[in-house]
PDB file of C-alpha atoms in Angstrom:
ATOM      1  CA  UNK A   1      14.934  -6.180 -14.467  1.00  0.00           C
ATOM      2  CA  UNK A   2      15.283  -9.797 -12.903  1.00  0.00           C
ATOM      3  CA  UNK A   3      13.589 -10.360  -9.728  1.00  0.00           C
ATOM      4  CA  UNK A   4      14.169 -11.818  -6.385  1.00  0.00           C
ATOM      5  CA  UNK A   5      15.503 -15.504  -7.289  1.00  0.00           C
ATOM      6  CA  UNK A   6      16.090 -18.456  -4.694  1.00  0.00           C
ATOM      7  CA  UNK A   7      17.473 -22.053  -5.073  1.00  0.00           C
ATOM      8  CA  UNK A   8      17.358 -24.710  -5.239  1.00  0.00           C
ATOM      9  CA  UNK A   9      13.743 -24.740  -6.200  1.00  0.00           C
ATOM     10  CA  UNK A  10      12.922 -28.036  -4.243  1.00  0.00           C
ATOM     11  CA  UNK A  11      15.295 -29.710  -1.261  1.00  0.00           C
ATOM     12  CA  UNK A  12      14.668 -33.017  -0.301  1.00  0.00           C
ATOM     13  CA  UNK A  13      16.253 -33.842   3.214  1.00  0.00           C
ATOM     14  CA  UNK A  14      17.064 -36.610   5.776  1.00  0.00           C
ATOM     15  CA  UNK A  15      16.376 -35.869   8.854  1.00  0.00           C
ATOM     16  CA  UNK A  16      19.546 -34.643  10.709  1.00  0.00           C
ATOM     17  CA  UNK A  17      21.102 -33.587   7.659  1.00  0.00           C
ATOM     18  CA  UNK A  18      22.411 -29.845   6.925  1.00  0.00           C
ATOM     19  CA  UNK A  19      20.516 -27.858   4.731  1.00  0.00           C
ATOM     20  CA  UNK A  20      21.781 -24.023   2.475  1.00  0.00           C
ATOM     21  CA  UNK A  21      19.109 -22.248   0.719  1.00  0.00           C
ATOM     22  CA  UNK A  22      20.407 -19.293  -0.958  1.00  0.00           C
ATOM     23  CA  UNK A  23      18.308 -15.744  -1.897  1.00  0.00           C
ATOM     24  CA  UNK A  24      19.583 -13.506  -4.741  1.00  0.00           C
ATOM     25  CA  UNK A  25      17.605 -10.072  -4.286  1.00  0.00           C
ATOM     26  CA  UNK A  26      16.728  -7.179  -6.676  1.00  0.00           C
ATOM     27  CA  UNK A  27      19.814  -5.456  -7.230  1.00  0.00           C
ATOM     28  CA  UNK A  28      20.091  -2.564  -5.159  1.00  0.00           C
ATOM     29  CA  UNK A  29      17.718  -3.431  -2.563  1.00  0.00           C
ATOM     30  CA  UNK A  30      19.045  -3.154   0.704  1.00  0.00           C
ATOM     31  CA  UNK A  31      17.127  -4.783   3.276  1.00  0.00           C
ATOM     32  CA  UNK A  32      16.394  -8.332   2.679  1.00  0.00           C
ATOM     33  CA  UNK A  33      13.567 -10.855   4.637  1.00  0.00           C
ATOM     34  CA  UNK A  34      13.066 -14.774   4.845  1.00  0.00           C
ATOM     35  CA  UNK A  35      10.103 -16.215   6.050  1.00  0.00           C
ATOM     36  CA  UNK A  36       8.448 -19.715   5.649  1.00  0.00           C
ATOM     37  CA  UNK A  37       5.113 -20.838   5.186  1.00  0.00           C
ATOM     38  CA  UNK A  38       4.162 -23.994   6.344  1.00  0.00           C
ATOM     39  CA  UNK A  39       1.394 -26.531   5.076  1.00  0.00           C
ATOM     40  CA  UNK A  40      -1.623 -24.343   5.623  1.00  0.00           C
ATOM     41  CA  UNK A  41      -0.256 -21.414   7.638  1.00  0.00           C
ATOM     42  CA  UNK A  42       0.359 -17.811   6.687  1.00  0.00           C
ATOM     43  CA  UNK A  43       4.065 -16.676   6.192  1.00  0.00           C
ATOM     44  CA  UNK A  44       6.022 -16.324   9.057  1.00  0.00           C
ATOM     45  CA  UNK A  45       8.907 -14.045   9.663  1.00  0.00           C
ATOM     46  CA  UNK A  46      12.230 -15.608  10.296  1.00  0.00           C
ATOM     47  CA  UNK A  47      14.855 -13.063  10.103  1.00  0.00           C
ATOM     48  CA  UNK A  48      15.532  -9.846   8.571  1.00  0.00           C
ATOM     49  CA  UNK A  49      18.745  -7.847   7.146  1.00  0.00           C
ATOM     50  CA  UNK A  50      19.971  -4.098   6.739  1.00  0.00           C
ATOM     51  CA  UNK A  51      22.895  -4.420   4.879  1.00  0.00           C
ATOM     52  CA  UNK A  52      25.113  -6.837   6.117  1.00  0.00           C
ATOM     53  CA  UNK A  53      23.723  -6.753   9.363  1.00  0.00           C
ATOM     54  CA  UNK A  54      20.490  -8.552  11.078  1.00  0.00           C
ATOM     55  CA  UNK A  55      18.848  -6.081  13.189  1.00  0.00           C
ATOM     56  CA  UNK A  56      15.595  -8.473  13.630  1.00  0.00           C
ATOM     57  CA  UNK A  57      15.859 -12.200  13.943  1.00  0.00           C
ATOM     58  CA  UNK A  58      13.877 -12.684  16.847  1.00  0.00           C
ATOM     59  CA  UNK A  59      12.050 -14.977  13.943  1.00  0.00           C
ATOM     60  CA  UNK A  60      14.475 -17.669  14.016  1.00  0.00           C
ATOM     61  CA  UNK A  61      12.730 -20.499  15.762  1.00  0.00           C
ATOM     62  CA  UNK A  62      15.725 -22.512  16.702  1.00  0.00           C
ATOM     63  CA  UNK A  63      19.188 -22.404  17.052  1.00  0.00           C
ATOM     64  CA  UNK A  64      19.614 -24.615  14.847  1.00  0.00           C
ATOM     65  CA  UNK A  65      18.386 -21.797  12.313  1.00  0.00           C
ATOM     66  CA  UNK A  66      21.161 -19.262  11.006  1.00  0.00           C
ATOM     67  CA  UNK A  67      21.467 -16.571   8.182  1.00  0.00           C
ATOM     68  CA  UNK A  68      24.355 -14.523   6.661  1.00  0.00           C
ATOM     69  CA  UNK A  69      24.308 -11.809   4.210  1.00  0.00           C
ATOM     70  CA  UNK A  70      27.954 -10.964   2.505  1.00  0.00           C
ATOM     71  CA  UNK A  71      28.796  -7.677   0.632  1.00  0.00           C
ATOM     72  CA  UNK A  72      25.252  -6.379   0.438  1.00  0.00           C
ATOM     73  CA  UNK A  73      23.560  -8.987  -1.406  1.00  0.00           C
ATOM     74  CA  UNK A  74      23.054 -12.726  -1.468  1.00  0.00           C
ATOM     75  CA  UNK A  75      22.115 -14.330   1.694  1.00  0.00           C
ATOM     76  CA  UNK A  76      21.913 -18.026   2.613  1.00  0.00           C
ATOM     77  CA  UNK A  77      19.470 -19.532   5.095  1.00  0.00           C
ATOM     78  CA  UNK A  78      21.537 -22.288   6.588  1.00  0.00           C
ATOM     79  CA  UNK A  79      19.108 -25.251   9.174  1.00  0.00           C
ATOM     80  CA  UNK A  80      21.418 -27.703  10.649  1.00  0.00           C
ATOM     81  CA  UNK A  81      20.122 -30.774  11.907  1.00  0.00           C
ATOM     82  CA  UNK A  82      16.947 -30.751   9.626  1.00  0.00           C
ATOM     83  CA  UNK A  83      13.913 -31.832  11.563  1.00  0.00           C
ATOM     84  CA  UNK A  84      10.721 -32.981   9.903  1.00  0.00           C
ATOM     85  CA  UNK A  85       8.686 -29.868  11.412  1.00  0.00           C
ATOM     86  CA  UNK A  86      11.022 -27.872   9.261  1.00  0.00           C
ATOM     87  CA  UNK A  87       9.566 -28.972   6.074  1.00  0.00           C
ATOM     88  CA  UNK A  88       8.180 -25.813   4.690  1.00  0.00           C
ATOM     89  CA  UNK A  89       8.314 -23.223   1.950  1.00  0.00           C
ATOM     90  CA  UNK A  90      11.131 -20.944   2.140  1.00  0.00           C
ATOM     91  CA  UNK A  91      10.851 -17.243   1.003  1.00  0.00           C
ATOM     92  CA  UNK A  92      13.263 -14.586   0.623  1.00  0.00           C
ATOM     93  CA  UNK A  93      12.023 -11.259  -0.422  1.00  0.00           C
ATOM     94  CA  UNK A  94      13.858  -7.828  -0.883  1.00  0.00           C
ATOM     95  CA  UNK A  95      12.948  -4.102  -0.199  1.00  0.00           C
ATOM     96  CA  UNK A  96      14.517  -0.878  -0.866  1.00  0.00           C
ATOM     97  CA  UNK A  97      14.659   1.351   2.127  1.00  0.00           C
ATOM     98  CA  UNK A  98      13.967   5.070   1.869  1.00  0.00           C
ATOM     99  CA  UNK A  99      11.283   7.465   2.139  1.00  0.00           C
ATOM    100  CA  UNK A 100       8.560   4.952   1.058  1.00  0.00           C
ATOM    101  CA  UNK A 101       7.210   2.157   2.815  1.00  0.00           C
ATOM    102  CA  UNK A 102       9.107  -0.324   0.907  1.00  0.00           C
ATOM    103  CA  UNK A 103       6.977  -2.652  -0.600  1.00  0.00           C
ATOM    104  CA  UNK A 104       8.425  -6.299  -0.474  1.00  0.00           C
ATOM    105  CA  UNK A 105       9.720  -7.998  -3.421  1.00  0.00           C
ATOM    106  CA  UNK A 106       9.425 -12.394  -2.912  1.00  0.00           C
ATOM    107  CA  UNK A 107      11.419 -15.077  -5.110  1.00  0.00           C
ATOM    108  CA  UNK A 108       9.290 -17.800  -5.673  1.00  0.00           C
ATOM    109  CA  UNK A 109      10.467 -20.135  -2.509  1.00  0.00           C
ATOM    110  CA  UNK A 110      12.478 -23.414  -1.868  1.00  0.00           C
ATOM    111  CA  UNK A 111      10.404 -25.967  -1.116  1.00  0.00           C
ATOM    112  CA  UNK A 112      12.018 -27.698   1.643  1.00  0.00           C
ATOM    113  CA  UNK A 113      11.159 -32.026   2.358  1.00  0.00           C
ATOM    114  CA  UNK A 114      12.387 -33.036   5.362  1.00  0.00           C
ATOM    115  CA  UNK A 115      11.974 -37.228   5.448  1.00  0.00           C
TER     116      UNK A 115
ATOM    117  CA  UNK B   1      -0.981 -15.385  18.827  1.00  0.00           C
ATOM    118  CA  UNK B   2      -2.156 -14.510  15.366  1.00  0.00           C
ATOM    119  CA  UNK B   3      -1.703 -10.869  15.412  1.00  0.00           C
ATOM    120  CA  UNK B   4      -3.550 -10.654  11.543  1.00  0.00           C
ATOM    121  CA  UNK B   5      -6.508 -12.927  10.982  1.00  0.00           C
ATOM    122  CA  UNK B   6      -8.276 -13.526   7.750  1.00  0.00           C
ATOM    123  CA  UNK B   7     -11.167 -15.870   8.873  1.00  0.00           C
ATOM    124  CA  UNK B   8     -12.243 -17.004   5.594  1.00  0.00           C
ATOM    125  CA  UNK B   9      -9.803 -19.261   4.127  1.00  0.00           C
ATOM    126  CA  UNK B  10     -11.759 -19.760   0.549  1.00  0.00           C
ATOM    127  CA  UNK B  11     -14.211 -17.284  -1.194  1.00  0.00           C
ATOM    128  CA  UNK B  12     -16.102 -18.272  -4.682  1.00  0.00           C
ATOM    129  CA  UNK B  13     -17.348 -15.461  -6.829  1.00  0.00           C
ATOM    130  CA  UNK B  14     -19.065 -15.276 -10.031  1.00  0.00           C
ATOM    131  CA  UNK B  15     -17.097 -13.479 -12.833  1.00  0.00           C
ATOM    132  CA  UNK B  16     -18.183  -9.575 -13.241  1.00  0.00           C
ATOM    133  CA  UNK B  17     -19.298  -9.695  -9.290  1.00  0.00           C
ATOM    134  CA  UNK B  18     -17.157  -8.103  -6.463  1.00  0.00           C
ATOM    135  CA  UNK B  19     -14.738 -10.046  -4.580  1.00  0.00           C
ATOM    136  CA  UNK B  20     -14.678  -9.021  -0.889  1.00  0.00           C
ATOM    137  CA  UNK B  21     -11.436 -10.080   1.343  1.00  0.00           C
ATOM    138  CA  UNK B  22     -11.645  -9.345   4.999  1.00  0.00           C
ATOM    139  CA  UNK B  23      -8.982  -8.861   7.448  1.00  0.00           C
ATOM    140  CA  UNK B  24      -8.393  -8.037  10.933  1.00  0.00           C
ATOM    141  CA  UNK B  25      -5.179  -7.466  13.435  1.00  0.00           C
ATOM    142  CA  UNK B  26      -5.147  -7.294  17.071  1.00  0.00           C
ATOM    143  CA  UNK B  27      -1.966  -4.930  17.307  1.00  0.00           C
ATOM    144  CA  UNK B  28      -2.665  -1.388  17.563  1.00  0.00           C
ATOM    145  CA  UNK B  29       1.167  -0.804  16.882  1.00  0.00           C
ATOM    146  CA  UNK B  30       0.385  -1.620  12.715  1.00  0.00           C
ATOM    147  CA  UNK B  31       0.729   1.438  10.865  1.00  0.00           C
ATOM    148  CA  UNK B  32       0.732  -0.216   7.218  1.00  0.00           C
ATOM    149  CA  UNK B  33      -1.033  -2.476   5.735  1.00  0.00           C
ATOM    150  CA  UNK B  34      -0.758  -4.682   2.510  1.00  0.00           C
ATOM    151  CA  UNK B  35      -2.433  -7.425   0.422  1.00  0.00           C
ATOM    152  CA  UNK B  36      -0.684  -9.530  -1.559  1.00  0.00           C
ATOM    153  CA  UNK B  37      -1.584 -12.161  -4.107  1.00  0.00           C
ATOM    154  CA  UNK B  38       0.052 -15.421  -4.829  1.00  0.00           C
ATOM    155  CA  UNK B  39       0.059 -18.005  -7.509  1.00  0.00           C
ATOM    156  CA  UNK B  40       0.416 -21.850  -7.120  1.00  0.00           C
ATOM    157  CA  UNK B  41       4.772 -22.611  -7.081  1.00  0.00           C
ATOM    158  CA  UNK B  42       5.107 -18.591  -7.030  1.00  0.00           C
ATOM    159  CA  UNK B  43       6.199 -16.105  -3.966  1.00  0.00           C
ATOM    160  CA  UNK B  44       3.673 -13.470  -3.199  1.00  0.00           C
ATOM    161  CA  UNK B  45       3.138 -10.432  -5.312  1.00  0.00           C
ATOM    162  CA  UNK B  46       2.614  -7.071  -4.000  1.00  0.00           C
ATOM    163  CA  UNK B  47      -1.303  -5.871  -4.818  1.00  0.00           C
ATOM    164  CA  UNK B  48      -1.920  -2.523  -2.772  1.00  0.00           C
ATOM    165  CA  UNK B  49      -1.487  -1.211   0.458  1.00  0.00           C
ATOM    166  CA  UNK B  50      -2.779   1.497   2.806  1.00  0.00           C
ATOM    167  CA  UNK B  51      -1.540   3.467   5.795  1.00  0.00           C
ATOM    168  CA  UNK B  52      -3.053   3.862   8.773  1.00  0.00           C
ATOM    169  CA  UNK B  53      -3.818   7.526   8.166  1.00  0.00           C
ATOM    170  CA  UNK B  54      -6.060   6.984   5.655  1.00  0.00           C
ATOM    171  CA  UNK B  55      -9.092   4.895   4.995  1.00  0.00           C
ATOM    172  CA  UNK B  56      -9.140   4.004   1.487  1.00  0.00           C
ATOM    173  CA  UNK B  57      -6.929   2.993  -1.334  1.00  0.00           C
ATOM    174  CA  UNK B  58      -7.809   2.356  -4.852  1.00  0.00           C
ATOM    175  CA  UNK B  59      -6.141   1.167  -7.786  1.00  0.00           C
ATOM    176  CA  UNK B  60      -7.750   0.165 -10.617  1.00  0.00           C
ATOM    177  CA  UNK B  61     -10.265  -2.393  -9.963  1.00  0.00           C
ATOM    178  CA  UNK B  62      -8.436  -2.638  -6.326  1.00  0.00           C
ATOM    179  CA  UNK B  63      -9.194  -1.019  -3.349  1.00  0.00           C
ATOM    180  CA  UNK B  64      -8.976  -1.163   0.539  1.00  0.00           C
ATOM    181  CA  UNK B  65     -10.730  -0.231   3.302  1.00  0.00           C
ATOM    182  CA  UNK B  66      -9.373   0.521   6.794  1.00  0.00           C
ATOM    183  CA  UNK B  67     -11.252   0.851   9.456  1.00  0.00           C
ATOM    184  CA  UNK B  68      -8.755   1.575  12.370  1.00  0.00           C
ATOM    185  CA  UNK B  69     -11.285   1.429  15.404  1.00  0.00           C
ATOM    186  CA  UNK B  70     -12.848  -1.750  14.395  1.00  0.00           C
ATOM    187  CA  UNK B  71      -9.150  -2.699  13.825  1.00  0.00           C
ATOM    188  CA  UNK B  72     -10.261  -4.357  10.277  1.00  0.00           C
ATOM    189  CA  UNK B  73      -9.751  -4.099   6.801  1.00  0.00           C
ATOM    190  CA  UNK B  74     -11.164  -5.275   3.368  1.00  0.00           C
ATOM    191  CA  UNK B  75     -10.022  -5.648  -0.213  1.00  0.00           C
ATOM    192  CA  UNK B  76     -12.727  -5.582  -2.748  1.00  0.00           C
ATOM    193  CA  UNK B  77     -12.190  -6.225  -6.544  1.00  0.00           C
ATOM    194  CA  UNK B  78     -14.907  -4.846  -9.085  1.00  0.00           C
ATOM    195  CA  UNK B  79     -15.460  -6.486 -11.355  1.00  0.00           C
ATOM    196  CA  UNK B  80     -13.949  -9.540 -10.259  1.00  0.00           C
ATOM    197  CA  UNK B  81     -11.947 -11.852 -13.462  1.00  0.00           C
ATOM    198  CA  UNK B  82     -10.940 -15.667 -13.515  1.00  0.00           C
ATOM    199  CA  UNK B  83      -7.426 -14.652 -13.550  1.00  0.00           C
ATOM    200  CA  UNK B  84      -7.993 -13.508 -10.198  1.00  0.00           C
ATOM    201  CA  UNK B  85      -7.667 -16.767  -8.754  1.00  0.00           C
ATOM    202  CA  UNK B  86      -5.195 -17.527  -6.813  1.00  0.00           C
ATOM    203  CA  UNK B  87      -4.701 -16.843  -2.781  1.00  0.00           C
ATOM    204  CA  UNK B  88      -4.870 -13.349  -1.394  1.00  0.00           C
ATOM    205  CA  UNK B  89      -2.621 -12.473   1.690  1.00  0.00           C
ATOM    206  CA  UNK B  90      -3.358  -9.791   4.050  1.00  0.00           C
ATOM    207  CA  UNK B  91       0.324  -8.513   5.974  1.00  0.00           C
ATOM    208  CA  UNK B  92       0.844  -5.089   7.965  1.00  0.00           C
ATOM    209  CA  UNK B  93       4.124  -3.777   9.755  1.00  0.00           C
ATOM    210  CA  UNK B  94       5.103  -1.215  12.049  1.00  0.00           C
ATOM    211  CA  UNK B  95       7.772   1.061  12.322  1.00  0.00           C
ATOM    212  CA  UNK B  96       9.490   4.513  11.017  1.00  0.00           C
ATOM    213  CA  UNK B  97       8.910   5.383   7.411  1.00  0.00           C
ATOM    214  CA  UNK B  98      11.567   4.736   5.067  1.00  0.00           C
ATOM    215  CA  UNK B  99      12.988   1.788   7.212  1.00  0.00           C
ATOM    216  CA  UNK B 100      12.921  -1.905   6.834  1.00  0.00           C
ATOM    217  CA  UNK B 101      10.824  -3.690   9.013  1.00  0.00           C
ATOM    218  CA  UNK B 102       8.907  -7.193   9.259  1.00  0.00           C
ATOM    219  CA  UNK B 103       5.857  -7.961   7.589  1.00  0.00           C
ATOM    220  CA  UNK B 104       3.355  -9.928   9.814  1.00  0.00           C
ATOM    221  CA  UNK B 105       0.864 -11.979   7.301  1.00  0.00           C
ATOM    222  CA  UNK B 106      -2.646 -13.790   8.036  1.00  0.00           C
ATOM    223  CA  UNK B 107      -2.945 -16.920   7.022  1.00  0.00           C
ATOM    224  CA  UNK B 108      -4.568 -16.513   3.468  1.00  0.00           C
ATOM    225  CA  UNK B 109      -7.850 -16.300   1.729  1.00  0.00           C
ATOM    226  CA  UNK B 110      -8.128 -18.797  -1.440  1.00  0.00           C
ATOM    227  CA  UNK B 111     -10.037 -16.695  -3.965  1.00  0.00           C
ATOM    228  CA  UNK B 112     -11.941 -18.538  -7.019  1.00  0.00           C
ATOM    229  CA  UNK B 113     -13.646 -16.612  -9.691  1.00  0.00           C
ATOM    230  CA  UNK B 114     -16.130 -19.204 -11.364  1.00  0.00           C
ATOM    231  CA  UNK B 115     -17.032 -18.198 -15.484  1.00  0.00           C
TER     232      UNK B 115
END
């Protein structure tokens, strides 16, 4: 079955400009993650979501950061103001959530360029 | 404060020899762990895990070690192959069984298996 997908791929920014990146998961997976990694850093958690609802996005480094997730499944990653320190890769990933420690699912990232 | 260290950010190995990864965390809270492995332009892949109750996983040519008082844990790969190149992550979470919950990574171990 298709896999966790994100896009776009690559996002090349001005600084102070809006950004969307947008997370499709694994169909049926209900919880669904985004973390970054950064040039030479491990991935770091941003925010996370049960359903509709974000029970964990103490992540978030800014307020500038936001996330939705609408009817269960796609989520966008919204960073207003785009600073340069926000140039990173962005991952989504997706989990079931049951009796099993839920393994996490990634897409493959959106590489995000702030200039 | 990097809760899950991997101090050894590259490790070269001769093919047919084992591949050691080491890992440790600082939060006695982490009840799970998991490696993951990750291609160039790809998100992470899910490789194996282990809980806390145990001390050893295998799968395959995979398996991990936990050593819960030492607050450490290793990945070896026997025999190790070229297409084993690529950059391991070690993660581990907290939390109830069956729910979703953040993964907190280390920051990577580049793995190269030379012919």
């Amino acid at each position: 079955g298709a896999g966790v997908s994100q896009s776009p791929s690559n996002k090349v920014t001005e600084k102070g400009k809006d950004v969307e990146l947008r997370c499709d998961p694994i169909s049926g997976h209900t919880a669904l993650y985004w973390y970054r990694q950064s040039l030479g850093q491990g991935l770091e958690f941003l925010i996370y979501f049960q359903g509709n609802s974000a029970p964990d996005k103490s992540g978030l480094p800014s307020d500038r950061f936001s996330a939705e997730r609408t009817g269960g499944s796609v989520s966008t990653l919204t960073i207003q103001r785009t600073q340069q320190e926000d140039s990173a890769v962005y991952l989504c990933a997706s989990s079931f959530t049951g009796t099993s420690h839920n393994e996490q699912f990634f897409g493959p990232g959106t590489r995000l360029t702030v200039l | 404060d990097q809760q899950v260290k991997q101090n050894s950010p590259s490790l070269s190995v001769q093919e047919g020899r084992i591949s050691i990864l080491n890992c440790d965390y600082t939060n006695s809270m982490f009840d799970y762990f998991l490696w993951y492995k990750k291609y160039p332009a790809e998100g992470p892949t899910f490789l194996i895990s282990i809980s806390s109750i145990k001390d050893k996983n295998e799968d395959g040519r995979f398996t991990v070690f936990l050593n819960k008082s030492a607050k450490h844990l290793s990945l070896h790969i026997v025999p190790s192959q070229p297409g084993d190149s690529a950059v391991y992550f070690c993660a581990a979470k907290s939390g109830v069984t069956g729910t979703a919950s953040k993964l907190t990574f280390g920051t990577g171990t580049r793995l190269q298996v030379t012919l």
